[in-house]
Amino acid sequence: MRGRIQEISEELKLVVSGRTFDALLPPLMFAFVNGRYSLTVASIWAVVLALLLVMIRSVRKQPLRYAVGGLVGALLACGIAYFSDNAANYYLPKIVTSTVLVFAALISLVLGKPLAALTSHLTRGWDLAWYWRKDVKPAYQEVTLVWLVFFLMRFALQILLFRRGDVVALAWTNTLLGLPVTMAGLILSYLYGVWRLRNLKGPSVEEHRQGKQQPWEGQTRGF
C-alpha cells in the first residue's frame, strides 16, 4: 500500500508541481474584497497579491510558473471585470478555459485521438504510436470520456453562477473544481488507466519501442 501511495505521489509530480496555490489566491482575494468594498479595490488587491507572490518566489529563487500564471490571469481577469463594470466577468477567462477543454475532449474523441493520450504524451514523451494501438487506446478513450463529463458539468455550473452574477460562488466553484478536483481526478485516472491497460493485455511502452512479440509483461506503471 505504501508503495502504491509513493508511486501515485511521484506520478502527480509530473503534472502538478511548484506553488500551485499562487494561481488560486488572487481570485479568492478578488471575491473576498469585492464583497466588502468596490470592484476597483478588489481588482487592485488581486493584482497586488499576485505581484507580491511573484516577488516572493523570485527572492526565494523558487519556481515562478504558477505565480506568473496567477499574475497574468489576475491582470486579464481584472481588466475584463473593471472595463465591463461587472465583477462576475472576472471569471470569464475560467469559463472560456472550460469551454476549450470541453471541445478539446469532444473533438479528440471524435477524431480517435483521445485527449488523455495526448496529455500523457506531452508529459512523458512516450512514443505516440503506442497510444494508438488497439490494445492500448481504449484505456485513454475511456478516461477522456470521464474528463469530458466532468468538464461539461463544471462548465454548466460556471454558466449558471455567472448568469446569476454570484461572484463568491464563482470563486469557490473555480477553486474547488480546480486544483483539488483535478488532483483527485488525476489519481483516479491513473489508477483506472493502469488497471485498464493491464486488462487490455497490450505491450508496455518499452516493449512496443523494442518491437517485442507476445507474451508481453504489459504496462505496470505510468499512464
mmCIF file of C-alpha atoms in Angstrom:
data_model
loop_
_atom_site.group_PDB
_atom_site.id
_atom_site.type_symbol
_atom_site.label_atom_id
_atom_site.label_comp_id
_atom_site.label_asym_id
_atom_site.label_seq_id
_atom_site.Cartn_x
_atom_site.Cartn_y
_atom_site.Cartn_z
ATOM 1 C CA MET A 1 0.000 0.000 0.000
ATOM 2 C CA ARG A 2 2.816 2.397 0.904
ATOM 3 C CA GLY A 3 4.489 1.634 -2.402
ATOM 4 C CA ARG A 4 1.319 2.460 -4.322
ATOM 5 C CA ILE A 5 0.913 5.778 -2.490
ATOM 6 C CA GLN A 6 4.516 6.708 -3.245
ATOM 7 C CA GLU A 7 4.013 5.735 -6.886
ATOM 8 C CA ILE A 8 0.920 7.963 -7.193
ATOM 9 C CA SER A 9 2.751 10.818 -5.484
ATOM 10 C CA GLU A 10 5.635 10.582 -7.926
ATOM 11 C CA GLU A 11 3.265 10.446 -10.894
ATOM 12 C CA LEU A 12 1.376 13.550 -9.732
ATOM 13 C CA LYS A 13 4.627 15.485 -9.574
ATOM 14 C CA LEU A 14 4.940 15.069 -13.332
ATOM 15 C CA VAL A 15 1.764 17.094 -13.811
ATOM 16 C CA VAL A 16 1.338 19.207 -10.684
ATOM 17 C CA SER A 17 4.450 20.909 -9.416
ATOM 18 C CA GLY A 18 5.534 24.201 -7.918
ATOM 19 C CA ARG A 19 3.469 26.535 -5.742
ATOM 20 C CA THR A 20 0.070 25.911 -7.331
ATOM 21 C CA PHE A 21 -1.842 27.944 -4.785
ATOM 22 C CA ASP A 22 -0.111 31.050 -6.211
ATOM 23 C CA ALA A 23 -2.610 30.862 -9.058
ATOM 24 C CA LEU A 24 -5.550 30.243 -6.711
ATOM 25 C CA LEU A 25 -5.141 33.023 -4.150
ATOM 26 C CA PRO A 26 -5.770 36.111 -6.363
ATOM 27 C CA PRO A 27 -9.292 35.008 -7.425
ATOM 28 C CA LEU A 28 -10.230 34.303 -3.793
ATOM 29 C CA MET A 29 -8.843 37.700 -2.763
ATOM 30 C CA PHE A 30 -10.899 39.344 -5.519
ATOM 31 C CA ALA A 31 -14.140 37.685 -4.365
ATOM 32 C CA PHE A 32 -13.466 38.458 -0.681
ATOM 33 C CA VAL A 33 -12.647 42.157 -1.196
ATOM 34 C CA ASN A 34 -15.358 42.713 -3.821
ATOM 35 C CA GLY A 35 -17.989 41.511 -1.350
ATOM 36 C CA ARG A 36 -16.954 44.224 1.132
ATOM 37 C CA TYR A 37 -15.651 47.082 -0.985
ATOM 38 C CA SER A 38 -15.759 48.065 -4.645
ATOM 39 C CA LEU A 39 -14.806 46.391 -7.907
ATOM 40 C CA THR A 40 -11.848 48.744 -8.266
ATOM 41 C CA VAL A 41 -10.482 47.954 -4.800
ATOM 42 C CA ALA A 42 -10.970 44.211 -5.390
ATOM 43 C CA SER A 43 -9.080 44.413 -8.692
ATOM 44 C CA ILE A 44 -6.189 46.301 -7.103
ATOM 45 C CA TRP A 45 -5.890 43.839 -4.218
ATOM 46 C CA ALA A 46 -5.978 40.806 -6.538
ATOM 47 C CA VAL A 47 -3.240 42.214 -8.797
ATOM 48 C CA VAL A 48 -1.114 43.383 -5.849
ATOM 49 C CA LEU A 49 -1.339 39.938 -4.227
ATOM 50 C CA ALA A 50 -0.398 38.215 -7.489
ATOM 51 C CA LEU A 51 2.557 40.583 -7.949
ATOM 52 C CA LEU A 52 3.652 40.038 -4.341
ATOM 53 C CA LEU A 53 3.654 36.270 -4.847
ATOM 54 C CA VAL A 54 5.860 36.658 -7.936
ATOM 55 C CA MET A 55 8.297 38.788 -5.952
ATOM 56 C CA ILE A 56 8.382 36.304 -3.058
ATOM 57 C CA ARG A 57 9.100 33.358 -5.363
ATOM 58 C CA SER A 58 11.759 35.363 -7.194
ATOM 59 C CA VAL A 59 13.557 36.412 -3.986
ATOM 60 C CA ARG A 60 13.466 32.848 -2.671
ATOM 61 C CA LYS A 61 14.620 31.548 -6.069
ATOM 62 C CA GLN A 62 11.605 29.256 -6.223
ATOM 63 C CA PRO A 63 9.658 28.204 -9.352
ATOM 64 C CA LEU A 64 7.775 31.159 -10.861
ATOM 65 C CA ARG A 65 5.480 29.174 -13.127
ATOM 66 C CA TYR A 66 2.278 29.383 -11.112
ATOM 67 C CA ALA A 67 2.981 32.803 -9.614
ATOM 68 C CA VAL A 68 3.489 34.357 -13.054
ATOM 69 C CA GLY A 69 0.440 32.492 -14.338
ATOM 70 C CA GLY A 70 -1.551 33.892 -11.433
ATOM 71 C CA LEU A 71 -0.340 37.428 -12.171
ATOM 72 C CA VAL A 72 -1.160 37.241 -15.885
ATOM 73 C CA GLY A 73 -4.529 35.704 -15.095
ATOM 74 C CA ALA A 74 -5.291 38.369 -12.482
ATOM 75 C CA LEU A 75 -4.355 41.216 -14.846
ATOM 76 C CA LEU A 76 -6.501 39.796 -17.646
ATOM 77 C CA ALA A 77 -9.479 38.959 -15.451
ATOM 78 C CA CYS A 78 -9.385 42.238 -13.507
ATOM 79 C CA GLY A 79 -9.139 44.172 -16.761
ATOM 80 C CA ILE A 80 -12.214 42.436 -18.157
ATOM 81 C CA ALA A 81 -14.183 42.924 -14.929
ATOM 82 C CA TYR A 82 -13.133 46.567 -14.484
ATOM 83 C CA PHE A 83 -13.787 47.797 -18.023
ATOM 84 C CA SER A 84 -17.109 45.942 -18.225
ATOM 85 C CA ASP A 85 -18.025 47.177 -14.714
ATOM 86 C CA ASN A 86 -19.179 43.658 -13.824
ATOM 87 C CA ALA A 87 -17.359 41.684 -11.098
ATOM 88 C CA ALA A 88 -18.691 38.371 -12.425
ATOM 89 C CA ASN A 89 -16.728 38.977 -15.650
ATOM 90 C CA TYR A 90 -13.541 38.371 -13.653
ATOM 91 C CA TYR A 91 -14.285 34.677 -14.138
ATOM 92 C CA LEU A 92 -14.866 34.853 -17.896
ATOM 93 C CA PRO A 93 -11.333 33.522 -18.662
ATOM 94 C CA LYS A 94 -12.114 30.477 -16.479
ATOM 95 C CA ILE A 95 -15.346 29.894 -18.376
ATOM 96 C CA VAL A 96 -13.531 30.236 -21.696
ATOM 97 C CA THR A 97 -10.956 27.694 -20.486
ATOM 98 C CA SER A 98 -13.740 25.267 -19.550
ATOM 99 C CA THR A 99 -15.294 25.751 -22.992
ATOM 100 C CA VAL A 100 -11.986 24.996 -24.714
ATOM 101 C CA LEU A 101 -11.487 21.854 -22.601
ATOM 102 C CA VAL A 102 -14.983 20.589 -23.421
ATOM 103 C CA PHE A 103 -14.409 20.997 -27.154
ATOM 104 C CA ALA A 104 -10.848 19.626 -26.952
ATOM 105 C CA ALA A 105 -12.021 16.447 -25.196
ATOM 106 C CA LEU A 106 -15.024 16.033 -27.509
ATOM 107 C CA ILE A 107 -13.097 16.620 -30.736
ATOM 108 C CA SER A 108 -10.260 14.344 -29.625
ATOM 109 C CA LEU A 109 -12.751 11.508 -29.103
ATOM 110 C CA VAL A 110 -14.432 12.124 -32.465
ATOM 111 C CA LEU A 111 -11.047 12.090 -34.216
ATOM 112 C CA GLY A 112 -9.962 8.965 -32.339
ATOM 113 C CA LYS A 113 -7.025 10.760 -30.681
ATOM 114 C CA PRO A 114 -8.150 10.911 -27.020
ATOM 115 C CA LEU A 115 -7.064 13.942 -25.032
ATOM 116 C CA ALA A 116 -5.775 11.767 -22.167
ATOM 117 C CA ALA A 117 -3.321 10.118 -24.560
ATOM 118 C CA LEU A 118 -2.119 13.436 -25.977
ATOM 119 C CA THR A 119 -1.684 14.846 -22.466
ATOM 120 C CA SER A 120 0.269 11.783 -21.383
ATOM 121 C CA HIS A 121 2.459 12.002 -24.499
ATOM 122 C CA LEU A 122 3.300 15.661 -23.852
ATOM 123 C CA THR A 123 4.027 14.962 -20.168
ATOM 124 C CA ARG A 124 6.065 11.772 -20.565
ATOM 125 C CA GLY A 125 7.378 11.874 -24.106
ATOM 126 C CA TRP A 126 6.356 8.286 -24.838
ATOM 127 C CA ASP A 127 6.125 7.064 -28.427
ATOM 128 C CA LEU A 128 2.864 8.449 -29.814
ATOM 129 C CA ALA A 129 2.282 5.340 -31.929
ATOM 130 C CA TRP A 130 1.996 3.271 -28.733
ATOM 131 C CA TYR A 131 -1.076 5.217 -27.636
ATOM 132 C CA TRP A 132 -2.948 4.426 -30.862
ATOM 133 C CA ARG A 133 -2.611 0.634 -30.570
ATOM 134 C CA LYS A 134 -5.936 -1.207 -30.357
ATOM 135 C CA ASP A 135 -4.788 -2.873 -27.142
ATOM 136 C CA VAL A 136 -3.868 0.477 -25.553
ATOM 137 C CA LYS A 137 -6.094 3.266 -26.897
ATOM 138 C CA PRO A 138 -9.388 2.129 -25.261
ATOM 139 C CA ALA A 139 -7.974 2.955 -21.819
ATOM 140 C CA TYR A 140 -7.254 6.528 -22.879
ATOM 141 C CA GLN A 141 -10.605 6.859 -24.648
ATOM 142 C CA GLU A 142 -12.490 5.853 -21.520
ATOM 143 C CA VAL A 143 -10.535 8.240 -19.292
ATOM 144 C CA THR A 144 -11.081 11.066 -21.794
ATOM 145 C CA LEU A 145 -14.817 10.356 -21.770
ATOM 146 C CA VAL A 146 -14.874 10.761 -17.984
ATOM 147 C CA TRP A 147 -12.916 14.001 -18.332
ATOM 148 C CA LEU A 148 -15.466 15.244 -20.863
ATOM 149 C CA VAL A 149 -18.364 14.615 -18.470
ATOM 150 C CA PHE A 150 -16.539 16.499 -15.700
ATOM 151 C CA PHE A 151 -15.664 19.422 -17.996
ATOM 152 C CA LEU A 152 -19.299 19.650 -19.100
ATOM 153 C CA MET A 153 -20.599 19.629 -15.529
ATOM 154 C CA ARG A 154 -18.129 22.322 -14.439
ATOM 155 C CA PHE A 155 -18.947 24.453 -17.482
ATOM 156 C CA ALA A 156 -22.698 24.205 -16.820
ATOM 157 C CA LEU A 157 -22.240 25.209 -13.178
ATOM 158 C CA GLN A 158 -19.981 28.129 -14.113
ATOM 159 C CA ILE A 159 -22.527 29.414 -16.645
ATOM 160 C CA LEU A 160 -25.363 29.109 -14.112
ATOM 161 C CA LEU A 161 -23.483 31.075 -11.441
ATOM 162 C CA PHE A 162 -22.213 33.603 -13.983
ATOM 163 C CA ARG A 163 -25.734 34.366 -15.165
ATOM 164 C CA ARG A 164 -26.745 34.889 -11.545
ATOM 165 C CA GLY A 165 -23.765 37.192 -11.006
ATOM 166 C CA ASP A 166 -22.785 35.258 -7.873
ATOM 167 C CA VAL A 167 -19.121 36.264 -7.555
ATOM 168 C CA VAL A 168 -18.436 34.446 -4.277
ATOM 169 C CA ALA A 169 -19.951 31.180 -5.504
ATOM 170 C CA LEU A 170 -17.975 31.510 -8.748
ATOM 171 C CA ALA A 171 -14.765 31.967 -6.771
ATOM 172 C CA TRP A 172 -15.305 28.876 -4.657
ATOM 173 C CA THR A 173 -16.560 26.817 -7.593
ATOM 174 C CA ASN A 174 -13.477 27.607 -9.665
ATOM 175 C CA THR A 175 -11.204 26.962 -6.681
ATOM 176 C CA LEU A 176 -12.727 23.682 -5.501
ATOM 177 C CA LEU A 177 -13.334 22.344 -9.013
ATOM 178 C CA GLY A 178 -9.841 23.469 -9.988
ATOM 179 C CA LEU A 179 -6.777 22.064 -8.248
ATOM 180 C CA PRO A 180 -8.447 19.832 -5.577
ATOM 181 C CA VAL A 181 -10.740 18.037 -8.016
ATOM 182 C CA THR A 182 -8.042 17.987 -10.682
ATOM 183 C CA MET A 183 -5.658 16.165 -8.350
ATOM 184 C CA ALA A 184 -8.358 13.702 -7.302
ATOM 185 C CA GLY A 185 -9.223 13.162 -10.954
ATOM 186 C CA LEU A 186 -5.590 12.564 -11.873
ATOM 187 C CA ILE A 187 -5.247 9.967 -9.126
ATOM 188 C CA LEU A 188 -8.412 8.124 -10.193
ATOM 189 C CA SER A 189 -7.458 8.395 -13.879
ATOM 190 C CA TYR A 190 -4.044 6.936 -13.120
ATOM 191 C CA LEU A 191 -5.383 4.035 -11.052
ATOM 192 C CA TYR A 192 -8.082 3.193 -13.582
ATOM 193 C CA GLY A 193 -5.729 3.665 -16.525
ATOM 194 C CA VAL A 194 -3.050 1.314 -15.191
ATOM 195 C CA TRP A 195 -5.712 -1.281 -14.338
ATOM 196 C CA ARG A 196 -7.327 -0.959 -17.778
ATOM 197 C CA LEU A 197 -4.010 -1.265 -19.627
ATOM 198 C CA ARG A 198 -3.291 -4.428 -17.697
ATOM 199 C CA ASN A 199 -6.658 -5.875 -18.723
ATOM 200 C CA LEU A 200 -6.181 -4.912 -22.363
ATOM 201 C CA LYS A 201 -3.031 -7.086 -22.328
ATOM 202 C CA GLY A 202 -1.089 -4.840 -24.655
ATOM 203 C CA PRO A 203 2.683 -4.270 -24.553
ATOM 204 C CA SER A 204 4.373 -1.750 -22.316
ATOM 205 C CA VAL A 205 5.842 1.398 -23.825
ATOM 206 C CA GLU A 206 9.316 -0.149 -23.701
ATOM 207 C CA GLU A 207 8.173 -3.459 -25.200
ATOM 208 C CA HIS A 208 6.478 -1.554 -28.016
ATOM 209 C CA ARG A 209 9.614 0.509 -28.623
ATOM 210 C CA GLN A 210 11.782 -2.610 -28.787
ATOM 211 C CA GLY A 211 9.310 -4.383 -31.080
ATOM 212 C CA LYS A 212 8.923 -7.358 -28.731
ATOM 213 C CA GLN A 213 6.393 -10.049 -29.558
ATOM 214 C CA GLN A 214 3.905 -11.690 -27.211
ATOM 215 C CA PRO A 215 3.774 -12.666 -24.444
ATOM 216 C CA TRP A 216 4.129 -9.134 -23.021
ATOM 217 C CA GLU A 217 4.605 -8.081 -19.457
ATOM 218 C CA GLY A 218 2.477 -5.028 -20.191
ATOM 219 C CA GLN A 219 2.487 -1.536 -18.719
ATOM 220 C CA THR A 220 2.779 -1.873 -14.950
ATOM 221 C CA ARG A 221 3.478 1.753 -14.078
ATOM 222 C CA GLY A 222 2.646 5.072 -15.668
ATOM 223 C CA PHE A 223 -0.369 6.046 -17.728
#
